[in-house]
Coordinates of C-alpha atoms in Angstrom, one line a residue:
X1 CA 35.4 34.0 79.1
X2 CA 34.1 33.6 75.5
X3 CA 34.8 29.8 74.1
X4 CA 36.5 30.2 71.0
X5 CA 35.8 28.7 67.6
X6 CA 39.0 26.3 67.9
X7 CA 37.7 24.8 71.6
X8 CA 33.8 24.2 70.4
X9 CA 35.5 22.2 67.4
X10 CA 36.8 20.1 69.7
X11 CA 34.3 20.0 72.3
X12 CA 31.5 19.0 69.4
X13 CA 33.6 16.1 68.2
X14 CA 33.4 14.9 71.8
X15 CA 29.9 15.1 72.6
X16 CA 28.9 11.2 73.4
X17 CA 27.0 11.1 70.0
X18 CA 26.8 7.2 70.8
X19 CA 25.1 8.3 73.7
X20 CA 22.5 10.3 72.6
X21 CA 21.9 7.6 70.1
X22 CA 20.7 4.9 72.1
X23 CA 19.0 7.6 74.7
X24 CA 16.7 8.9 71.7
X25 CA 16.0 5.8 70.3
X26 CA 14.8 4.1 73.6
X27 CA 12.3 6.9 74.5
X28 CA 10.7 6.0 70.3
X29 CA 11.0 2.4 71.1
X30 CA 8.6 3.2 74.5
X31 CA 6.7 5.9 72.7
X32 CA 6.2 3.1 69.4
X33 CA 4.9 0.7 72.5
X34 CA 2.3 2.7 74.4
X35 CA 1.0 4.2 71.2
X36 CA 0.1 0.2 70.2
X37 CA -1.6 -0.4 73.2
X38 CA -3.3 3.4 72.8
X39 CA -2.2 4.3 76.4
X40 CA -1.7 8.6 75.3
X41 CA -1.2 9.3 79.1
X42 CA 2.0 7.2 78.5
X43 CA 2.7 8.4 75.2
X44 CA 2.2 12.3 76.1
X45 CA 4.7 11.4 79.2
X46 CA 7.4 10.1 77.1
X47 CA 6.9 12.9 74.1
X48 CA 7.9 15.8 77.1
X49 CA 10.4 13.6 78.2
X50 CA 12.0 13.5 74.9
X51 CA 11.4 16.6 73.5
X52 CA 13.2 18.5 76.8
X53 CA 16.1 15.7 76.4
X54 CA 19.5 17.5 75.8
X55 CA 20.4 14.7 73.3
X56 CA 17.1 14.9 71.4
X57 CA 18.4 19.0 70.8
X58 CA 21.7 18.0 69.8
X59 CA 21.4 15.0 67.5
X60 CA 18.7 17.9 65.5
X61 CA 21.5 20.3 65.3
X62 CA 23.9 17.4 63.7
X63 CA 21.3 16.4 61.5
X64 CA 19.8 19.6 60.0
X65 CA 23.5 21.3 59.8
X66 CA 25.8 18.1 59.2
X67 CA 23.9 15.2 57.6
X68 CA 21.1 16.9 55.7
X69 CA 21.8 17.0 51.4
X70 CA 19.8 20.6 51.9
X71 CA 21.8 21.5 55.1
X72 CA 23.8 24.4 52.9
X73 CA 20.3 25.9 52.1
X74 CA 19.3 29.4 53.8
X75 CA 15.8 30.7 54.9
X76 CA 14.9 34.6 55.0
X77 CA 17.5 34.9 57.6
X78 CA 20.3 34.2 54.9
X79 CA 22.0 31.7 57.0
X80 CA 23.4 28.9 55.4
X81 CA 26.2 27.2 57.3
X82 CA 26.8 27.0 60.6
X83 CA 30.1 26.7 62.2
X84 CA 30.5 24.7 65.6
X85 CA 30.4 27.4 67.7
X86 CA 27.5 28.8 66.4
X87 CA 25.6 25.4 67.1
X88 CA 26.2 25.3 70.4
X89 CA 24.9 28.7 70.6
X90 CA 21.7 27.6 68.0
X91 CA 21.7 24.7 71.5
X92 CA 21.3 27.1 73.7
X93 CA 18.5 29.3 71.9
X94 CA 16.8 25.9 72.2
X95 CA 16.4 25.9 75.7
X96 CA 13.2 27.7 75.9
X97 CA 10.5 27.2 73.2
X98 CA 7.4 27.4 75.7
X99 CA 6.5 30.4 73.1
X100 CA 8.1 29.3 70.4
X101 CA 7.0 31.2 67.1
X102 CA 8.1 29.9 63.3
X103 CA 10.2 32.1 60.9
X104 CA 8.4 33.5 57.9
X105 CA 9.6 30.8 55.1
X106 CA 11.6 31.8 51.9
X107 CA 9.7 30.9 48.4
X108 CA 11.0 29.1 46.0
X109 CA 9.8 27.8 43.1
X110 CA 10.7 24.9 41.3
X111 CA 9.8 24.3 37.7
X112 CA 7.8 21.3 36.7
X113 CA 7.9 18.8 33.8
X114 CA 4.1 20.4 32.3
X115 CA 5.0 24.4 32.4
X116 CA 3.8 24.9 36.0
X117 CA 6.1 26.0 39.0
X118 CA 6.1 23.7 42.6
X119 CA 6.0 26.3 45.4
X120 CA 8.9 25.6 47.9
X121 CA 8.8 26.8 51.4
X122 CA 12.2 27.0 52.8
X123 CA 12.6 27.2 57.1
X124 CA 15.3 29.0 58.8
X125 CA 18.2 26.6 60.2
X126 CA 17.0 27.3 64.0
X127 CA 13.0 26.4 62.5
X128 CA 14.7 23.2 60.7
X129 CA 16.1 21.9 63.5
X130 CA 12.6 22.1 65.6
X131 CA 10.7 20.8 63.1
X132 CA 13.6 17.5 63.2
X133 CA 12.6 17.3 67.4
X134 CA 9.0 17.4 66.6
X135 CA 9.6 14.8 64.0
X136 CA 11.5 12.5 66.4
X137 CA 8.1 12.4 68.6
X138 CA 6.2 12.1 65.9
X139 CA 7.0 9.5 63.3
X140 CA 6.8 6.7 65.7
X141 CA 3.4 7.6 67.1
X142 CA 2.5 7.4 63.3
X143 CA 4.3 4.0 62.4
X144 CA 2.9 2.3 65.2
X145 CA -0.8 2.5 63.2
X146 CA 0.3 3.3 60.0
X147 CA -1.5 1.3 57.6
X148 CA 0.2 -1.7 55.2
X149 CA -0.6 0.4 52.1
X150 CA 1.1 3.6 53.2
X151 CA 5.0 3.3 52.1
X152 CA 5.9 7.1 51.1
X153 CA 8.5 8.7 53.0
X154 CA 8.6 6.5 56.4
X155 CA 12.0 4.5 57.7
X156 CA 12.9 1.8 56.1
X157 CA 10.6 1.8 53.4
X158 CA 11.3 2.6 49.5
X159 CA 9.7 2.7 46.5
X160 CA 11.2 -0.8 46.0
X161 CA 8.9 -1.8 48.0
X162 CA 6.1 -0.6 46.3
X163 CA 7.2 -1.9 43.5
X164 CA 6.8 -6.1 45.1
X165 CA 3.2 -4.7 46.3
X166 CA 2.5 -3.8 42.8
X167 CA 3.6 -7.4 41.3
X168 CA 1.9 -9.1 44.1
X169 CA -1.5 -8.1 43.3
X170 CA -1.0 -8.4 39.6
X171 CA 1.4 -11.6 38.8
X172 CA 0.5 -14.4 37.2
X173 CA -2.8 -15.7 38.4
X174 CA -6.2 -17.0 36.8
X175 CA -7.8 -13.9 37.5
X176 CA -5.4 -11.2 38.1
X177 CA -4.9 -10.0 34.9
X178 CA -8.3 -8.8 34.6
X179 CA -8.2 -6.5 37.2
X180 CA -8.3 -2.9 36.4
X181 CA -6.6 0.1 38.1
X182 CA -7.3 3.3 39.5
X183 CA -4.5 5.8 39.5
X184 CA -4.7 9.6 40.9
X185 CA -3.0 12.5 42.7
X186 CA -4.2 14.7 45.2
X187 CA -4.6 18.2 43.3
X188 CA -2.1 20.9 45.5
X189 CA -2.0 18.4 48.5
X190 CA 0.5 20.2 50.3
X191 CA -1.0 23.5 49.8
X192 CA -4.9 23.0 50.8
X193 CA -4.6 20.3 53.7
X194 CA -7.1 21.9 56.8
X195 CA -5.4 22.7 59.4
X196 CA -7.8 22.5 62.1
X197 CA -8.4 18.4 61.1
X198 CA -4.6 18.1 60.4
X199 CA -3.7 19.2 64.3
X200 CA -7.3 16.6 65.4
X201 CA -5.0 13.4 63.8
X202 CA -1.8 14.6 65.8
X203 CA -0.8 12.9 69.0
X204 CA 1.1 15.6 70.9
X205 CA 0.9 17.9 74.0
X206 CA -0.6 21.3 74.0
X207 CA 3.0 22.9 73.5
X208 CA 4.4 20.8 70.8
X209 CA 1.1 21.1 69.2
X210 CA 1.4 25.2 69.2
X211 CA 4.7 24.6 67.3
X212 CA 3.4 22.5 65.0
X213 CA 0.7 25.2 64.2
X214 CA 2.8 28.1 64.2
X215 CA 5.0 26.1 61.5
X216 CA 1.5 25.2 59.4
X217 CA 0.8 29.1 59.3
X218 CA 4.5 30.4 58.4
X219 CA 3.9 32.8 55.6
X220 CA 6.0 33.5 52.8
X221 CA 8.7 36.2 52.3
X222 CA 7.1 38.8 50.3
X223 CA 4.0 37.4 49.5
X224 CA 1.4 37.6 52.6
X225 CA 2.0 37.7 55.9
X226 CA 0.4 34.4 57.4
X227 CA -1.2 31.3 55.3
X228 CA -3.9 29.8 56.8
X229 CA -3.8 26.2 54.8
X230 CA -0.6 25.8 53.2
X231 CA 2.4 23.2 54.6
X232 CA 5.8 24.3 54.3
X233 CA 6.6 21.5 51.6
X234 CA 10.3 22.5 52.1
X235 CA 10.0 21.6 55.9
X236 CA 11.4 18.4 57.0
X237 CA 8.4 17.2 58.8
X238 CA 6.1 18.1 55.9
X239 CA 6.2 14.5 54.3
X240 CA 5.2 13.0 57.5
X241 CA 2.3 15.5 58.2
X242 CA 1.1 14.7 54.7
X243 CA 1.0 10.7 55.8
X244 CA -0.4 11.5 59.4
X245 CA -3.4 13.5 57.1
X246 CA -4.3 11.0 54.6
X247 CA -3.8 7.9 56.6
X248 CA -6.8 5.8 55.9
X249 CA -7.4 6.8 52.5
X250 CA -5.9 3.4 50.9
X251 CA -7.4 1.6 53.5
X252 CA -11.2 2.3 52.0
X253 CA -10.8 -0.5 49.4
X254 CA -9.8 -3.4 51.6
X255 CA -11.9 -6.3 51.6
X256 CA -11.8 -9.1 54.5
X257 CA -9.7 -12.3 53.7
X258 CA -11.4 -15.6 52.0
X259 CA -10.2 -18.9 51.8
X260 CA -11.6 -22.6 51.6
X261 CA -11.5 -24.4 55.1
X262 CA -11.0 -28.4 54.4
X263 CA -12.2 -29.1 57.6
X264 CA -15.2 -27.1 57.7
X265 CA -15.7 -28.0 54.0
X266 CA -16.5 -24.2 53.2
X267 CA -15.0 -21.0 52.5
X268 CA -14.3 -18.6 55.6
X269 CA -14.2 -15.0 55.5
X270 CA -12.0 -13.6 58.4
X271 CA -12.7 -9.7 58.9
X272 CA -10.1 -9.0 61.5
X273 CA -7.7 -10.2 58.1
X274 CA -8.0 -7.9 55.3
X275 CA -6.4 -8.0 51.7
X276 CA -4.7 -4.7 50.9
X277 CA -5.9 -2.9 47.9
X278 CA -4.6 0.4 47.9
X279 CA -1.6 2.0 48.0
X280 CA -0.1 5.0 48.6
X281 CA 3.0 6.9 48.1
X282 CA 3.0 10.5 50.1
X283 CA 0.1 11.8 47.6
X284 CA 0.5 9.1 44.8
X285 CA -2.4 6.2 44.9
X286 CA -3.1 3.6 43.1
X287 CA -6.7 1.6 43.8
X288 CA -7.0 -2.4 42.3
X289 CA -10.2 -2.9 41.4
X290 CA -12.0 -6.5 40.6
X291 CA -13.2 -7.1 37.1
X292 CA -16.9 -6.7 38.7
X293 CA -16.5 -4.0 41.1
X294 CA -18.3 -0.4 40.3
X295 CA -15.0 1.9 40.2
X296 CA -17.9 5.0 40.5
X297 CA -18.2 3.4 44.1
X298 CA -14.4 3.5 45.1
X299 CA -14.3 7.1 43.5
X300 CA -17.3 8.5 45.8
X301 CA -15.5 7.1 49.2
X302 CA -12.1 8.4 47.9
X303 CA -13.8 11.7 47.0
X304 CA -15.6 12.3 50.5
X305 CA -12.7 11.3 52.6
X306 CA -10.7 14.0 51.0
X307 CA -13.6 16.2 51.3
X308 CA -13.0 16.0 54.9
X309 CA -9.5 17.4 54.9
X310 CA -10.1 20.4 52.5
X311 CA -8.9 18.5 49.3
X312 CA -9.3 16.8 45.9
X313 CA -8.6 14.9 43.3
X314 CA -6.6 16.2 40.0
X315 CA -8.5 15.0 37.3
X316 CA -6.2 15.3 34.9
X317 CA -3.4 12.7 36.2
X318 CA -6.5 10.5 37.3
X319 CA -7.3 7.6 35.0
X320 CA -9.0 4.1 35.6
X321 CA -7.2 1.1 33.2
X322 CA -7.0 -2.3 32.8
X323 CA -3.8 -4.0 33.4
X324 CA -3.5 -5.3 30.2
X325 CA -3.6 -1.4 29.0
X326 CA -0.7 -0.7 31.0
X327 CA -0.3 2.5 34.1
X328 CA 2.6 4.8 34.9
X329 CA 3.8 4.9 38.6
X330 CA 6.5 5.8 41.1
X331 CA 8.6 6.3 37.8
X332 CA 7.9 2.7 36.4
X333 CA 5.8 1.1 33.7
X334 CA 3.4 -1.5 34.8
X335 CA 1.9 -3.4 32.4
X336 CA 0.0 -7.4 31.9
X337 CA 1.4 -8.8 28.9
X338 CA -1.0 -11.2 26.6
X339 CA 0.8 -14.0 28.6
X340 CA -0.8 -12.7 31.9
X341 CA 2.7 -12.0 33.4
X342 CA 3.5 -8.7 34.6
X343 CA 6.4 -7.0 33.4
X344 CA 8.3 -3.2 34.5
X345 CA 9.9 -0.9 32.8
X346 CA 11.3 2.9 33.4
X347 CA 8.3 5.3 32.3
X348 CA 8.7 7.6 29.3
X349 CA 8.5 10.8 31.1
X350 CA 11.4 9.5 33.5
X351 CA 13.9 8.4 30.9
X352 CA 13.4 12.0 29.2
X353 CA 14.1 13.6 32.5
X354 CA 17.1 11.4 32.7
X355 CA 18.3 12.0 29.3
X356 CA 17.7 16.0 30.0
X357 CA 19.4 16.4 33.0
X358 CA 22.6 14.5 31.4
X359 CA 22.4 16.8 28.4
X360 CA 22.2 20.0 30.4
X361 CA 25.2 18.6 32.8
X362 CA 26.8 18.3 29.6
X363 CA 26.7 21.9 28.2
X364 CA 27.3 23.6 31.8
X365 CA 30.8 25.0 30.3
X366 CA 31.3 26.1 34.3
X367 CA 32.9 22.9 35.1
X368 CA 35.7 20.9 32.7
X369 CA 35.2 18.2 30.6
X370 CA 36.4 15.4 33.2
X371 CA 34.3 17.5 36.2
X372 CA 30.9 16.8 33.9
X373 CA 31.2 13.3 32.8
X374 CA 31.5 12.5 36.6
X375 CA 28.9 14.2 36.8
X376 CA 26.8 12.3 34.5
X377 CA 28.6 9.0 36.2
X378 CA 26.9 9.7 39.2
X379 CA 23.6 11.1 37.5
X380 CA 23.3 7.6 35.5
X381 CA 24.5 5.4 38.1
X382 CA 21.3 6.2 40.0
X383 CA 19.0 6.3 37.9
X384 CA 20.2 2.7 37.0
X385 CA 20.1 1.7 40.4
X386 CA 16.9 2.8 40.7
X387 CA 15.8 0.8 38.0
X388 CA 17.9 -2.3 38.7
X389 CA 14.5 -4.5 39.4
X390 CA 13.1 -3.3 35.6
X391 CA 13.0 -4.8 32.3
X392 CA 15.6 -2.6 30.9
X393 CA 15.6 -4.4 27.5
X394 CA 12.7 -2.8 26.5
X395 CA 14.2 1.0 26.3
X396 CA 16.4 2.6 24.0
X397 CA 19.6 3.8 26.1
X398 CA 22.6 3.7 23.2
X399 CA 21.1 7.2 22.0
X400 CA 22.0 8.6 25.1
X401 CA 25.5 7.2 25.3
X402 CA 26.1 8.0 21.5
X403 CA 25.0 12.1 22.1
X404 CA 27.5 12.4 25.1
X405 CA 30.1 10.0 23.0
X406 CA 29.4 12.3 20.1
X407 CA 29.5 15.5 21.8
X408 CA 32.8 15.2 23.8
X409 CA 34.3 14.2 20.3
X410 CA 32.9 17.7 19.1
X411 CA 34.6 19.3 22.3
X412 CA 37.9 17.6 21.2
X413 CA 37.9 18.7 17.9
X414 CA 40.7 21.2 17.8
X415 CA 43.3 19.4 19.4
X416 CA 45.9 18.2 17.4
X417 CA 46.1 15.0 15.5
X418 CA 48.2 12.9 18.6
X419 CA 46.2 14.7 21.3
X420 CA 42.7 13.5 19.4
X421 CA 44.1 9.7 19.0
X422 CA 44.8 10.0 22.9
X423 CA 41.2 11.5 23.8
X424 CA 39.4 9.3 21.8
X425 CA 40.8 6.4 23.4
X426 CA 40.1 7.6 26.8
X427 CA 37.3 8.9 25.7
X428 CA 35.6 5.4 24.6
X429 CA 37.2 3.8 28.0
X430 CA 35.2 6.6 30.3
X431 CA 32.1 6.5 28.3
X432 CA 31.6 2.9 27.6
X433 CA 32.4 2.5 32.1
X434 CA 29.4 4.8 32.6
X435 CA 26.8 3.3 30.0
X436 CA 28.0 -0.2 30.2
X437 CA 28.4 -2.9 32.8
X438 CA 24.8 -2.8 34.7
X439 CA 23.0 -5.8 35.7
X440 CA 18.8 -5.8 36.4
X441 CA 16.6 -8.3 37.9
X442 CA 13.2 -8.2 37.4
X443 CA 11.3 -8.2 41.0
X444 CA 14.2 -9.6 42.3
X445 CA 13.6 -7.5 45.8
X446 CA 12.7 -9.0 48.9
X447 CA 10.0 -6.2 49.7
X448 CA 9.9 -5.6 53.6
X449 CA 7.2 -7.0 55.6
X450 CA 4.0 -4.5 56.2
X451 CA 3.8 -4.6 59.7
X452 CA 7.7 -4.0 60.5
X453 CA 8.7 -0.8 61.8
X454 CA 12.6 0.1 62.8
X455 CA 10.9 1.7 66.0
X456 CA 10.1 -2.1 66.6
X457 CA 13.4 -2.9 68.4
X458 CA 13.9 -5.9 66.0
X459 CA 17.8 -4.8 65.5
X460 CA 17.9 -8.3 63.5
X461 CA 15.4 -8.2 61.1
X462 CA 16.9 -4.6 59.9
X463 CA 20.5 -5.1 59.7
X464 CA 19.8 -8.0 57.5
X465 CA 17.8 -6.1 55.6
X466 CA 20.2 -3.1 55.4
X467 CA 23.2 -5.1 54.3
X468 CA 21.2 -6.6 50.9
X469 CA 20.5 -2.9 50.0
X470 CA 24.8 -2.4 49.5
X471 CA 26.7 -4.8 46.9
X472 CA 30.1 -4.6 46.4
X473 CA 32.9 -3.4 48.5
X474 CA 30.7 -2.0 50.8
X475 CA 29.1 -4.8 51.0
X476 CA 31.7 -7.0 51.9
X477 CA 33.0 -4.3 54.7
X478 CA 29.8 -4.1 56.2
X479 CA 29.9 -7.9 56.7
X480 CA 33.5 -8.0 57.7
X481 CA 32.6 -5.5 60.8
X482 CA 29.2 -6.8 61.6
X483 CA 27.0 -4.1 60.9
X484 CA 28.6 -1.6 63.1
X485 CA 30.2 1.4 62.6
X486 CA 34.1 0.8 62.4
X487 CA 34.7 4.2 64.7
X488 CA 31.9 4.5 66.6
X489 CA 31.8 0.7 67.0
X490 CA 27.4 1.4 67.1
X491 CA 25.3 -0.4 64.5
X492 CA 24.0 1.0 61.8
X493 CA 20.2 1.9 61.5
X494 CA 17.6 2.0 59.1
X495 CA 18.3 5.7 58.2
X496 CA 21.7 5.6 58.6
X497 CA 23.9 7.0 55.7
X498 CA 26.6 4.6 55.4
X499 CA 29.9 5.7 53.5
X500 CA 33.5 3.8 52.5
X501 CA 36.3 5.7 54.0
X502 CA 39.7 5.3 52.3
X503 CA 42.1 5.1 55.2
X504 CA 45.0 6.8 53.6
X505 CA 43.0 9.3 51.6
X506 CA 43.8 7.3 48.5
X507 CA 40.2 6.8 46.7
X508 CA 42.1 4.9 44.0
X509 CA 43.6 2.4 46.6
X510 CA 40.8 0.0 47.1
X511 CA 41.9 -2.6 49.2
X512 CA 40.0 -4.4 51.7
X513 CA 42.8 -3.1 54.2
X514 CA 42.2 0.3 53.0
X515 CA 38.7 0.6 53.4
X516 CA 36.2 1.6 56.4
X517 CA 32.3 1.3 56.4
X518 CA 31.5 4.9 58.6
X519 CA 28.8 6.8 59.6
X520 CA 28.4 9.8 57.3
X521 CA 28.7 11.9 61.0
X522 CA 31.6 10.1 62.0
X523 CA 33.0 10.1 58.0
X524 CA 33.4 13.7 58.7
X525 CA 36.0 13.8 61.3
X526 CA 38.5 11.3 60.0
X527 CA 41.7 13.1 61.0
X528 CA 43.2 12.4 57.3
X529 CA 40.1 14.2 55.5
X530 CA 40.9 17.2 58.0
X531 CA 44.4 17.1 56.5
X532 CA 43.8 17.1 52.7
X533 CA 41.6 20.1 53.5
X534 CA 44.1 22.3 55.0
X535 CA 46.4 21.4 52.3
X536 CA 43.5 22.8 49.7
X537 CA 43.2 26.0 51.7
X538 CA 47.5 26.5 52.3
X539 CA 47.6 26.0 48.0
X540 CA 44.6 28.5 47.0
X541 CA 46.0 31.0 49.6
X542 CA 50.1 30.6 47.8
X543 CA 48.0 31.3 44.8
X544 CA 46.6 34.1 45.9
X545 CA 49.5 35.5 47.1

């Protein structure tokens, strides 16, 4: 007998997703562990172990179809949702992947800020959800020798972080303000990595290795059949291939440690101690360079390591400055003021993109008036809390407030004279709540440290850290239940998307009592979200009727 829809909805709420959890994490912790001590009989061991695990299969599936902001995206086989019963059947077409090939991937191409178009590779659901197993044997093989200076795309790291690293090397300091600064990107790094020295740097068995190939050499709908040295950027393990193939890179500029010994009355150099002088973001790098250093020097050992992996530099975002000139990076402004202090700002080329995307939410006449300014709300709100460790004095955001002010006056125009007083009164309240009432501190972040990984087992050290990345209510419901999950009663991890759940439904009752700190999985099957839906769907089909 067939199961029905109605009976895999209820047995894929009660799957033991607490379970698999702690199963998949312990195998990453061991994997993390034998990597360290390079024992790869051990780590090959645990990498089969996991990636036959039933867990490992199912916690994919969840991700790629549940958690994911791109889960409602198709591939070439036009499949964009998937209901529960077709994921248990996705499950079972998991099973056997001995001869496992990867789906062509759709192109996309997404426009850029100078003209050009990014190429975007997009995987089929079922190629999605492999990719996210290989990824779970992979990333912590990669973070137990990842290097201090890498921070792009790895767990519980952020650009935050970067940004500490950044002020570290340049803050106040007798000589620091002299320094000068290399900044480049990797010209189509995605699209001319070599594969063959690619699968060299990955630690896997033969089998997952095939898969990993077969997913490098995709090709693209309608273009050409196979690709011999492109990475399907739109993959989810594409990032962390990217990190596996230019590890080292920011590495190549570290010099050992020096520091006066009192008792040896001399200065001591310890090699096995080096001072971090690149750093990396994905394919973003910046270099500090010492007043008296040849930069030609750095540029031929960053040139010839990237010869290796079939790529190079693009000259035209390269650019070597002083730090009193001032350098763009991660989105931020970095410049040494005449007082040798380092200050931050949001970049130029940021703020417009900002600005641009507000406008054009603005104008989309497809949603009402009240639809797009919370659209904008949420728009602005991150972009601020992006840049809540800048100098935010130093840019010009009224204009921006003052268009949108000025335009939804234009919109209300033609009401009459009592329904204008009443809109522009609201109107000022809504506006002046999205614009107004932000608070920044600059380098006020407690960066991570380096060598920390979440595959470390130090459950301390990252809820801590976890908890200062929410402020208000969330914050204080976070504390309130310890860190854990208020329905699954499991803590929270670094990766974890963590969401307030209004117990009545009511998101304008915000009550300590009324308010749940959830796991985004387990956010999804609160019985009274269920309810409000079916309500939506019994009104739109009474309309219809």
């Amino acid at each position: 007998m067939q199961p029905t829809l109605k009976s895999c909805v209820e047995d894929w709420k009660t799957l033991p997703w607490k379970q698999f959890q702690k199963q998949i994490f312990r195998l990453q912790h061991r994997i993390y562990k034998a990597q360290q001590i390079r024992n790869y009989k051990l780590v090959h061991k645990l990498q089969r172990l996991l990636f036959s695990s039933r867990a490992a299969k199912f916690l994919a599936i969840r991700q790629v179809t549940q958690l994911n902001t791109g889960k409602a995206t198709a591939g070439i086989d036009g499949k964009a949702k998937l209901n529960e019963k077709e994921r248990f059947e996705l499950f079972n077409s998991l099973k056997e992947l001995n001869k496992y090939e990867h789906s062509p991937l759709r192109r996309v191409f997404i426009p850029k800020s100078n003209g050009e178009k990014r190429p975007l590779g997009i995987p089929t659901i079922k190629d999605r959800t492999v990719q996210c197993i290989a990824k779970y044997l992979l990333e912590p093989v990669y973070e137990a020798y990842a290097s201090k200076g890498s921070w792009g795309f790895r767990p519980g790291k952020s650009a935050w972080d970067v940004k500490m690293k950044i002020f570290m090397n340049l803050k106040t300091h007798n000589t620091n303000y002299r320094k000068r600064i290399l900044e480049l990107d990797i010209e189509k790094c995605f699209d001319k990595i070599n594969h063959k020295k690619l699968l060299s740097l990955i630690h896997l068995p033969k089998q997952m290795q095939n898969i990993i190939r077969s997913a490098l050499k995709a090709g693209v709908l309608n273009e050409r059949a196979s690709t011999q040295e492109e990475t399907p950027q739109g993959g989810i393990i594409s990032p962390l291939l990217c990190n596996i193939a230019l590890h080292g890179i920011e590495d190549i500029w570290n010099q050992p440690l020096r520091y006066w010994s009192k008792q040896k009355k001399k200065h001591i150099t310890e090699k096995s101690n080096m001072i971090q002088r690149g750093i990396r973001y994905a394919d973003d790098m910046i270099f500090f360079i010492e007043e008296h250093e040849n930069a030609n020097e750095l540029r031929y050992k960053i040139d010839e390591f990237l010869a290796e992996r079939g790529l190079n530099v693009k000259e035209a975002k390269t650019h070597l400055v002083k730090s009193t000139e001032g350098f763009d990076f991660l989105g931020w402004r970095f410049e040494v003021k005449p007082n040798k202090s380092l200050t931050c700002w949001p970049s130029r080329k940021n703020r417009k993109q900002m600005i641009d995307k507000i406008k054009n939410t603005m104008k989309d006449n497809k949603f009402t008036l009240e639809q797009r300014l919370n659209k904008v709300k949420i728009i602005y709100k991150g972009w601020r809390n992006y840049h809540k460790y800048c100098d935010i004095s130093k840019i010009n955001l009224w204009s921006i407030s003052e268009w949108t002010y000025n335009y939804v006056k234009k919109l209300n125009s033609k009401l009459n004279r009592k329904e204008r007083t009443n809109a522009k009164i609201k109107r000022i309240k809504t506006i002046h709540k999205i614009f107004n009432n932000n608070e920044n501190s600059l380098f006020r972040y407690a960066a991570v440290k380096s060598e920390k990984s979440p595959f470390d087992n130090d459950w301390l050290y990252w809820s801590k850290r976890k908890h200062k990345q929410y402020w208000g209510q969330l914050a204080k419901i976070l504390t309130l239940q310890k860190f854990k999950c208020n329905d699954c009663n499991l803590k929270f991890a670094v990766d974890d998307q963590v969401e307030l759940h209004h117990t009545d439904g009511n998101h304008k009752k915000n009550k300590y009592k009324n308010l749940k700190a959830l796991h985004r999985s387990c956010h999804h099957y609160m019985p009274i979200h269920g309810m409000k839906r079916r309500k939506v769907k019994d009104l739109v089909n009474l309309k219809a009727v």
